[in-house]
Tab-separated table of C-alpha atoms in Angstrom:
chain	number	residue	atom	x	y	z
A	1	UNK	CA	-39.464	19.620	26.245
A	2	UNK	CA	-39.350	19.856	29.865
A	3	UNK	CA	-36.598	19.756	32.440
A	4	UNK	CA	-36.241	16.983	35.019
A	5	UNK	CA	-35.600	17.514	38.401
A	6	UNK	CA	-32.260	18.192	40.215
A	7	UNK	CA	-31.194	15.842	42.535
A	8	UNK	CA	-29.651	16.381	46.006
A	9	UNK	CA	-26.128	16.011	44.536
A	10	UNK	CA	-27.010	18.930	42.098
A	11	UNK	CA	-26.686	17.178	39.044
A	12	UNK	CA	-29.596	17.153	36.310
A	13	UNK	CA	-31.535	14.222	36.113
A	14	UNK	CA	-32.067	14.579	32.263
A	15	UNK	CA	-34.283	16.086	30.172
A	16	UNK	CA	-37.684	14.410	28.635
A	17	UNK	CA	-39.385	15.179	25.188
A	18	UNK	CA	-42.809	15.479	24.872
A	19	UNK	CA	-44.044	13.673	21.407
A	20	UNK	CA	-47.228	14.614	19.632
A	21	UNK	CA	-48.645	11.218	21.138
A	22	UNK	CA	-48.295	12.467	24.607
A	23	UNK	CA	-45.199	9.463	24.880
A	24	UNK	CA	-42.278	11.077	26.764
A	25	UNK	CA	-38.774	9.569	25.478
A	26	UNK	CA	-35.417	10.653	27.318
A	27	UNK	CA	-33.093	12.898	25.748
A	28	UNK	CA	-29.883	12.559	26.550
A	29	UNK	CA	-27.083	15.509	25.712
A	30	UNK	CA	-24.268	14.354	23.514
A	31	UNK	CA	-21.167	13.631	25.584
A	32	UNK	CA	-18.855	14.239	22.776
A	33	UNK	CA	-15.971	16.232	24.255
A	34	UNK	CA	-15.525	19.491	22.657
A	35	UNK	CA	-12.077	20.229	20.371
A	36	UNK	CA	-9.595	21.418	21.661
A	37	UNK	CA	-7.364	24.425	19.704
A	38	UNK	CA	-4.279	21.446	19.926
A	39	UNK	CA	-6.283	19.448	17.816
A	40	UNK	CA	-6.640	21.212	14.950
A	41	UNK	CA	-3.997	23.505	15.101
A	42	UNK	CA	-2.673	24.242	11.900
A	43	UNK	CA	1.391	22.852	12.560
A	44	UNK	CA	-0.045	19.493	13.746
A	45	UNK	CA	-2.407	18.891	10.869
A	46	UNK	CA	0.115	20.245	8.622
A	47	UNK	CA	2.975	17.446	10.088
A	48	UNK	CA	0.139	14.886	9.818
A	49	UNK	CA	-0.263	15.348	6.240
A	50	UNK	CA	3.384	15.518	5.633
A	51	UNK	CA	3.914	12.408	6.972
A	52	UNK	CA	0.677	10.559	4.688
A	53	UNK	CA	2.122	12.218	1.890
A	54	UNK	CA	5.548	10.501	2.513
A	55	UNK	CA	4.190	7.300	3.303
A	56	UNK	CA	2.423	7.472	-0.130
A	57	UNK	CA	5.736	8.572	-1.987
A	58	UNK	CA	8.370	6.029	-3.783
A	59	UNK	CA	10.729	5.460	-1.222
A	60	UNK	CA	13.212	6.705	-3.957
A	61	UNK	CA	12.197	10.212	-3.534
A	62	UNK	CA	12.911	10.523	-0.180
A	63	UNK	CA	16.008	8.805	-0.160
A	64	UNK	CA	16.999	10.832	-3.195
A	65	UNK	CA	16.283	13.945	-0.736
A	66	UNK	CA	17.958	12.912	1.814
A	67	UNK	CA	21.781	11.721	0.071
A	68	UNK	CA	21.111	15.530	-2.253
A	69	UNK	CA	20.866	17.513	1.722
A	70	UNK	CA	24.499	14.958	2.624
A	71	UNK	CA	25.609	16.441	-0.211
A	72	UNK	CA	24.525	20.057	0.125
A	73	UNK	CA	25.608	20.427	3.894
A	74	UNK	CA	28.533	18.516	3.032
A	75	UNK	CA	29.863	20.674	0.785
A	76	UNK	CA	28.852	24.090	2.139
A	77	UNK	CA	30.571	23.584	5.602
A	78	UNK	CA	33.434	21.371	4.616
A	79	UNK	CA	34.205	20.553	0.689
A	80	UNK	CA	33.758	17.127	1.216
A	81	UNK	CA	33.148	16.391	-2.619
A	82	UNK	CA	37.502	17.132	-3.666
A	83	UNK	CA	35.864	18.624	-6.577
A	84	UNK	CA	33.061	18.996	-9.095
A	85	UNK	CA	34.507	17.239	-11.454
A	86	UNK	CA	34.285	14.269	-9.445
A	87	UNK	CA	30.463	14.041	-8.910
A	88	UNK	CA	29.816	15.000	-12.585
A	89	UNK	CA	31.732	11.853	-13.610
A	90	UNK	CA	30.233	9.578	-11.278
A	91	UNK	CA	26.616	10.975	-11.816
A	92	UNK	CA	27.179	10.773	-15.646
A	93	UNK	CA	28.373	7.742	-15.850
A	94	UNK	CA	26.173	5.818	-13.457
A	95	UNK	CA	22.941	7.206	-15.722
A	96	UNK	CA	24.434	6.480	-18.779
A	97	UNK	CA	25.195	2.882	-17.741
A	98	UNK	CA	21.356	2.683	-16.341
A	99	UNK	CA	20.136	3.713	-19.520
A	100	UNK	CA	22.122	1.569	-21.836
A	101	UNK	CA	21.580	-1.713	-20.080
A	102	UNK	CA	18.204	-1.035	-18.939
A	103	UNK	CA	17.361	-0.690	-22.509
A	104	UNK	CA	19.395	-3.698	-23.748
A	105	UNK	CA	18.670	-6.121	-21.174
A	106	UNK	CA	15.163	-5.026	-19.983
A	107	UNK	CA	13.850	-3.045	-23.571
A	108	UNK	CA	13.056	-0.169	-21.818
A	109	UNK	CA	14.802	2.822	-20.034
A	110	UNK	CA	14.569	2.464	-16.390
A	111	UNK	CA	14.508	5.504	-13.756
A	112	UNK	CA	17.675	6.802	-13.119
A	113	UNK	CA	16.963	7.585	-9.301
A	114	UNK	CA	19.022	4.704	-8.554
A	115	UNK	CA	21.908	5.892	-10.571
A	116	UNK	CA	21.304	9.594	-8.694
A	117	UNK	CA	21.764	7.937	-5.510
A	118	UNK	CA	24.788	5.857	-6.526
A	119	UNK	CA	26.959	8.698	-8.219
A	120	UNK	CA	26.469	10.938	-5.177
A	121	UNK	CA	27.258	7.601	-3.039
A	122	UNK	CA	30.488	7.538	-5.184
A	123	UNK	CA	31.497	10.746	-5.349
A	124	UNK	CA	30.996	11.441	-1.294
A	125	UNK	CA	32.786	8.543	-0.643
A	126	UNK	CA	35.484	7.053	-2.264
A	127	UNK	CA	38.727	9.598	-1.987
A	128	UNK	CA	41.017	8.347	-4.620
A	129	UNK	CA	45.007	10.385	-5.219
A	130	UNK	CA	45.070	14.015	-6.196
A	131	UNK	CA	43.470	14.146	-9.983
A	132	UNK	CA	42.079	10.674	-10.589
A	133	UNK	CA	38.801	10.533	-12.019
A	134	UNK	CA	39.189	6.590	-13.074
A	135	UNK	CA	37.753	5.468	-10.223
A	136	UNK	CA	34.352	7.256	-10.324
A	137	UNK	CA	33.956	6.397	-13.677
A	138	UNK	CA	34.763	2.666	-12.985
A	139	UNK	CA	32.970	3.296	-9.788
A	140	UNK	CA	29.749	3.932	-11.368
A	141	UNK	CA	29.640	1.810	-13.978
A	142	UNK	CA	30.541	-1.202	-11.950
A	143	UNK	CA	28.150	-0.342	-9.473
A	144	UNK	CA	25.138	-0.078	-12.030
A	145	UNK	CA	26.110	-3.632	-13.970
A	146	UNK	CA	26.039	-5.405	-10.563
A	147	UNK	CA	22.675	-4.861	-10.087
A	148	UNK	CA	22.251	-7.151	-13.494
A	149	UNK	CA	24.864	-9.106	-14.297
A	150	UNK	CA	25.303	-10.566	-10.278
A	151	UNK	CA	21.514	-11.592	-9.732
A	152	UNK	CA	20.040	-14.959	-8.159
A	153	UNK	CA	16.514	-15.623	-9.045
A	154	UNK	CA	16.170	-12.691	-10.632
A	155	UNK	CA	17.242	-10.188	-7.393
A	156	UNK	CA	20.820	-8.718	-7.377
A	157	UNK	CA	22.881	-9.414	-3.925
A	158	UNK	CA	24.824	-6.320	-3.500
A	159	UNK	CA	23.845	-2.776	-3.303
A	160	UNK	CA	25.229	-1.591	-5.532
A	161	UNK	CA	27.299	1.076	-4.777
A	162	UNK	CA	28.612	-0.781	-1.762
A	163	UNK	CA	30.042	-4.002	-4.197
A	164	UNK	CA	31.759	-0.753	-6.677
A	165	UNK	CA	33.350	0.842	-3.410
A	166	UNK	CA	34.181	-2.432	-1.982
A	167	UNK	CA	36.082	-3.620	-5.016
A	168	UNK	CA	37.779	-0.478	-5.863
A	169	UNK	CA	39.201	-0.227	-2.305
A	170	UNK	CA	40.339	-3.803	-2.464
A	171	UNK	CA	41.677	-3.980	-5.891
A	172	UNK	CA	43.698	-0.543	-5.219
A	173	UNK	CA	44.509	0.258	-1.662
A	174	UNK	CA	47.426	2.291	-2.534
A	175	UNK	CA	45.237	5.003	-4.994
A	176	UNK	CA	41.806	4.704	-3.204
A	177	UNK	CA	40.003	5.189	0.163
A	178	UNK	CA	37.242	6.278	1.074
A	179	UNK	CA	36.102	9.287	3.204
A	180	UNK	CA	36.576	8.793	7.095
A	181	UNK	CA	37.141	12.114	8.745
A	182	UNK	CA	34.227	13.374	10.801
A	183	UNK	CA	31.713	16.456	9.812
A	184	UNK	CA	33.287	18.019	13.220
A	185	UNK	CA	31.691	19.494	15.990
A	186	UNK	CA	28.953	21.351	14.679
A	187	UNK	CA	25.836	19.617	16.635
A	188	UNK	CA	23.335	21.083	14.161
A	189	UNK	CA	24.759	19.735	11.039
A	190	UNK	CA	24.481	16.538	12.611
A	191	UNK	CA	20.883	16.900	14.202
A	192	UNK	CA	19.228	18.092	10.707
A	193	UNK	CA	21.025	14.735	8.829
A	194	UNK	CA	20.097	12.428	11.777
A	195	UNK	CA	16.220	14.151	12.059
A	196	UNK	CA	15.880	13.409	8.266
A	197	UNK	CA	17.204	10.428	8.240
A	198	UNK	CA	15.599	8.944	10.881
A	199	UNK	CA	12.369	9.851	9.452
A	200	UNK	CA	12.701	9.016	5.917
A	201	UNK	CA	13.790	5.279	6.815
A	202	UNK	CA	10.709	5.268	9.283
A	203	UNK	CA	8.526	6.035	6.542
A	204	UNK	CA	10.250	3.555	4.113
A	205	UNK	CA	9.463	1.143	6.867
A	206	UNK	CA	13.918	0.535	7.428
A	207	UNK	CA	13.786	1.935	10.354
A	208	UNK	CA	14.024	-0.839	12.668
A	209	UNK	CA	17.107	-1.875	10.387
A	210	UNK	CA	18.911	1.175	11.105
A	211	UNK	CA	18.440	1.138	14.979
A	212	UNK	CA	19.468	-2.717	15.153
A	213	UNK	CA	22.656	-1.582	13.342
A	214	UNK	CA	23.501	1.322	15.599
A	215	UNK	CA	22.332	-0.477	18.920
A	216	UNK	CA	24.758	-3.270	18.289
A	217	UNK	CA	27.387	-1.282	17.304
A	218	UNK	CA	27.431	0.523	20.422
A	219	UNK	CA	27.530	-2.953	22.534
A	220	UNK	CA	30.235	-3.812	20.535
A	221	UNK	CA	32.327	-0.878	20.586
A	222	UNK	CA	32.086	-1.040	24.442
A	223	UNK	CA	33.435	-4.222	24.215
A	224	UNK	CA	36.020	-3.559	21.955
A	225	UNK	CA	37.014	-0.543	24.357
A	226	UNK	CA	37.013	-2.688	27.432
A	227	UNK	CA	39.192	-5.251	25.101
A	228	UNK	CA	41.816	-2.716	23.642
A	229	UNK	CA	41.841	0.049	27.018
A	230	UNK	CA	41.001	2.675	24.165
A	231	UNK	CA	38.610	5.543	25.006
A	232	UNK	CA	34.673	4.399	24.262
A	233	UNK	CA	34.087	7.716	23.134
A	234	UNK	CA	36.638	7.389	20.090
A	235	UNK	CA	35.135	3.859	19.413
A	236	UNK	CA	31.740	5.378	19.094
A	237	UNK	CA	32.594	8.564	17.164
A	238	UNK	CA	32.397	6.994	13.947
A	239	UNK	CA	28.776	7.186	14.125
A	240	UNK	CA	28.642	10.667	13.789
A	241	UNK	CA	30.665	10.711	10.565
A	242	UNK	CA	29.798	10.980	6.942
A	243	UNK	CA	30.337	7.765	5.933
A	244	UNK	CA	28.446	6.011	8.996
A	245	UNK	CA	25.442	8.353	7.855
A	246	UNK	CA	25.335	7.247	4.091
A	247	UNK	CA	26.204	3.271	5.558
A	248	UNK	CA	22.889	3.079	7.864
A	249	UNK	CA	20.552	5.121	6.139
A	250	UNK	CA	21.366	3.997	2.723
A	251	UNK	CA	23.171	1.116	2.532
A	252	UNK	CA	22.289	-1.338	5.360
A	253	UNK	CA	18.901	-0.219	4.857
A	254	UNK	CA	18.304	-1.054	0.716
A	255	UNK	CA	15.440	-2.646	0.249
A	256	UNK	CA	16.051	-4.385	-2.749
A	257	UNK	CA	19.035	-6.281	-1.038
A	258	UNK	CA	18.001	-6.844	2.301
A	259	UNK	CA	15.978	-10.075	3.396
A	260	UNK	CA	12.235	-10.355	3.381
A	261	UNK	CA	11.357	-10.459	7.391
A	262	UNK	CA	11.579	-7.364	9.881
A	263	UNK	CA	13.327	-10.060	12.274
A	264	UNK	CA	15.574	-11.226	9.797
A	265	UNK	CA	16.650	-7.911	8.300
A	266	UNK	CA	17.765	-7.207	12.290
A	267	UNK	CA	19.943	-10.215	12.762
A	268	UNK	CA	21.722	-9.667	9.641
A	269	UNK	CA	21.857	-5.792	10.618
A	270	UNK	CA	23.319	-6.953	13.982
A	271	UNK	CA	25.629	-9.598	11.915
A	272	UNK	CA	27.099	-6.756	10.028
A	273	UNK	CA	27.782	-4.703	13.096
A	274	UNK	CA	29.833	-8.057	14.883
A	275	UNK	CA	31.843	-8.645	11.072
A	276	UNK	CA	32.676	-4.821	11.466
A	277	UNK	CA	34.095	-5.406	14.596
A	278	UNK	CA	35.690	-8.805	14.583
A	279	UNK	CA	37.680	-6.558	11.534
A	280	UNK	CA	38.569	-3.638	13.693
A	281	UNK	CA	40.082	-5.918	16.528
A	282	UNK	CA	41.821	-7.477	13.754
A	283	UNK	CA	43.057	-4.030	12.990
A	284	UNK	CA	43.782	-3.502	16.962
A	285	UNK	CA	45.894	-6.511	16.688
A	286	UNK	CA	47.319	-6.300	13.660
A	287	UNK	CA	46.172	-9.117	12.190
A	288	UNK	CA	47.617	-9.670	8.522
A	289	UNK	CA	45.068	-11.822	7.571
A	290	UNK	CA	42.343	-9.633	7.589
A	291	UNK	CA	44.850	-6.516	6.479
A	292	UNK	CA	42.960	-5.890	3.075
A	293	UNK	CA	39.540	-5.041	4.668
A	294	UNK	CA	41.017	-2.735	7.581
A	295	UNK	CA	40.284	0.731	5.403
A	296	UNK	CA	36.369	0.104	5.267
A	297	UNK	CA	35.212	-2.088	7.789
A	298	UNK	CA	31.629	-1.209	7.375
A	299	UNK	CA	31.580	-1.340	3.960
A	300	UNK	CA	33.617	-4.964	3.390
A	301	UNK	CA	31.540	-6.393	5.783
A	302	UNK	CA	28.321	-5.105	4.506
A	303	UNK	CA	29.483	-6.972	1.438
A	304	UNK	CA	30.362	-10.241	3.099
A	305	UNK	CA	27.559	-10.609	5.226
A	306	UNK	CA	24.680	-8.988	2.766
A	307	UNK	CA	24.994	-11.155	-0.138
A	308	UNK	CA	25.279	-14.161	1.721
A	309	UNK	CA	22.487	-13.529	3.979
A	310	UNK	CA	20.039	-12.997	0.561
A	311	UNK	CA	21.388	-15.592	-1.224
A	312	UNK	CA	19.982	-18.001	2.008
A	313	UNK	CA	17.100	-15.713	1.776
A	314	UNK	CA	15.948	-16.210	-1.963
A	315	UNK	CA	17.160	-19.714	-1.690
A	316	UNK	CA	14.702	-20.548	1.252
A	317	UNK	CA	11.828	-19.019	-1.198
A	318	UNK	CA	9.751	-21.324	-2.817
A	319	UNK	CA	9.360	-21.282	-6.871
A	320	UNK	CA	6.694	-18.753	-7.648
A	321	UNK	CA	6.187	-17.604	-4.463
A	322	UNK	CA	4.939	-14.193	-4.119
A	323	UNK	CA	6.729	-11.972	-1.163
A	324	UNK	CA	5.550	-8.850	0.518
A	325	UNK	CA	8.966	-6.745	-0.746
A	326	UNK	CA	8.926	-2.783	-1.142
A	327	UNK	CA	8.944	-2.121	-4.279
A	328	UNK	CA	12.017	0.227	-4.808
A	329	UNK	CA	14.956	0.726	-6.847
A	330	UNK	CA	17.994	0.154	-5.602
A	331	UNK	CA	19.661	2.950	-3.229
A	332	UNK	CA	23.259	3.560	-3.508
């Protein structure tokens, strides 16, 4: 091998190899650029492979993650739960009811994730009097039977702890609420439940469900405040509570009830945001009308405008069709 010549501009001409035959073929130097320590640095290949390994996990794991850390922070910081007693009678009776009518109706026992996700969903939420355990119980088995006694071809409408809250709340306002005070003003509690959040929906491919839902409730809550004269800032607090966290990371975003387009699953996301508010300048105005769905506006018009919206949805389907749908148990 012998080296070429340098030109005037000091760069290398290129090198020649000398074959046995006396033929002379150019050799050119690999132009591969060398690896840098950021790209194999042991934090960024270990966040790569965490997030394969979740996009290769049931979305119900995840999820199940995510509503068990709600539950944990919850607690420690605040005592959101009123009680042990009350998430050991949700949680009991929303697997017993998945095992008993998976077996009956279906012949075999189904995975109680769902029924996880529920009870917690239940026992967070809803905030009946001092010493009632009724409604958890009826809570959670409710929310479990929806999912097969209220199906249309086959797919059930509501999620299913969303239809069990929404009833009990409507059927008895006077013993049952549902939780609505804020985690406070600790920024970190917040940022680790947002952080998770946002990245377990991404991965269970929601995500853009979620952001539709909070963009539009923002424009609307600026127009409610420019409406009412009320401070924006206490229209868009919500957002930051409890409730609003479990709402648009579990609810809004269940796959099994939500339609089957990306672009669909936004307008209904942005058609539960404008029901939500349409009932909360009800509220402003003290409409009577509309009284019995002022203490959960989220959650009563999740339930109006979900069910109808997959109803259309499976209805537009054709017979035997086969749809691209994650396959997913129910989340609360």
């Amino acid at each position: 091998m012998t080296a070429g010549s340098i030109s005037d501009w000091g760069k290398p001409r290129g090198w020649t190899v000398r074959s046995s035959a006396g033929l002379r073929a150019p050799f050119r130097p690999s132009r591969a650029r060398p690896r840098t320590s950021c790209m194999s640095s042991p934090s960024l290949v270990a966040s790569r492979a965490l997030w394969s390994w979740l996009g290769r996990l049931d979305p119900r794991y995840p999820v199940s993650f995510l509503i068990t850390l709600i539950l944990v922070l919850g607690e420690a910081r605040y005592g959101i739960l009123g009680g042990y007693d009350r998430l050991i009678t949700a949680l009991g009776v929303s697997t017993a009811t998945e095992l008993v009518l998976s077996r009956t109706v279906r012949g075999r026992f189904a995975s109680v994730q769902s029924a996880y996700i529920t009870g917690i969903s239940l026992a967070l939420l809803v905030k009946p009097r001092a010493g009632l355990l009724w409604p958890f119980a009826l809570g959670g088995f409710v929310a479990i039977a929806s999912k097969y006694v209220l199906q249309y071809r086959g797919r059930h409408l509501w999620n299913p702890s969303n239809f069990a809250i929404s009833l009990l709340v409507l059927a008895a306002p006077g013993s049952i609420a549902i939780l609505s005070r804020q985690w406070g003003n600790d920024l970190a509690t917040n940022a680790v439940i947002w952080c998770f959040g946002l990245l377990i929906v991404s991965r269970v491919r929601m995500l853009h469900v979620t952001l539709s839902y909070v963009a539009c409730f923002v424009a609307l809550a600026m127009v409610r405040s420019m409406i009412t004269g009320g401070p924006l800032l206490a229209d868009i607090a919500p957002l930051t509570g409890p409730m609003y966290q479990l709402f648009i990371f579990f609810m809004v975003t269940d796959p099994k009830t939500t339609v089957s387009t990306a672009r669909g699953r936004m307008i209904v996301a942005a058609a539960v945001a404008l029901a939500e508010a349409v009932i909360r300048l009800a509220g402003d105005f003290h409409v009577a009308a509309l009284g019995p769905l002022y203490p959960a506006p989220p959650i009563l018009a999740l339930a109006i405008v979900g069910p109808l919206a997959k109803a259309i949805d499976l209805y537009r389907e054709p017979d035997g069709a086969k749809r691209s749908v994650i396959d997913s148990t129910s989340t609360p």
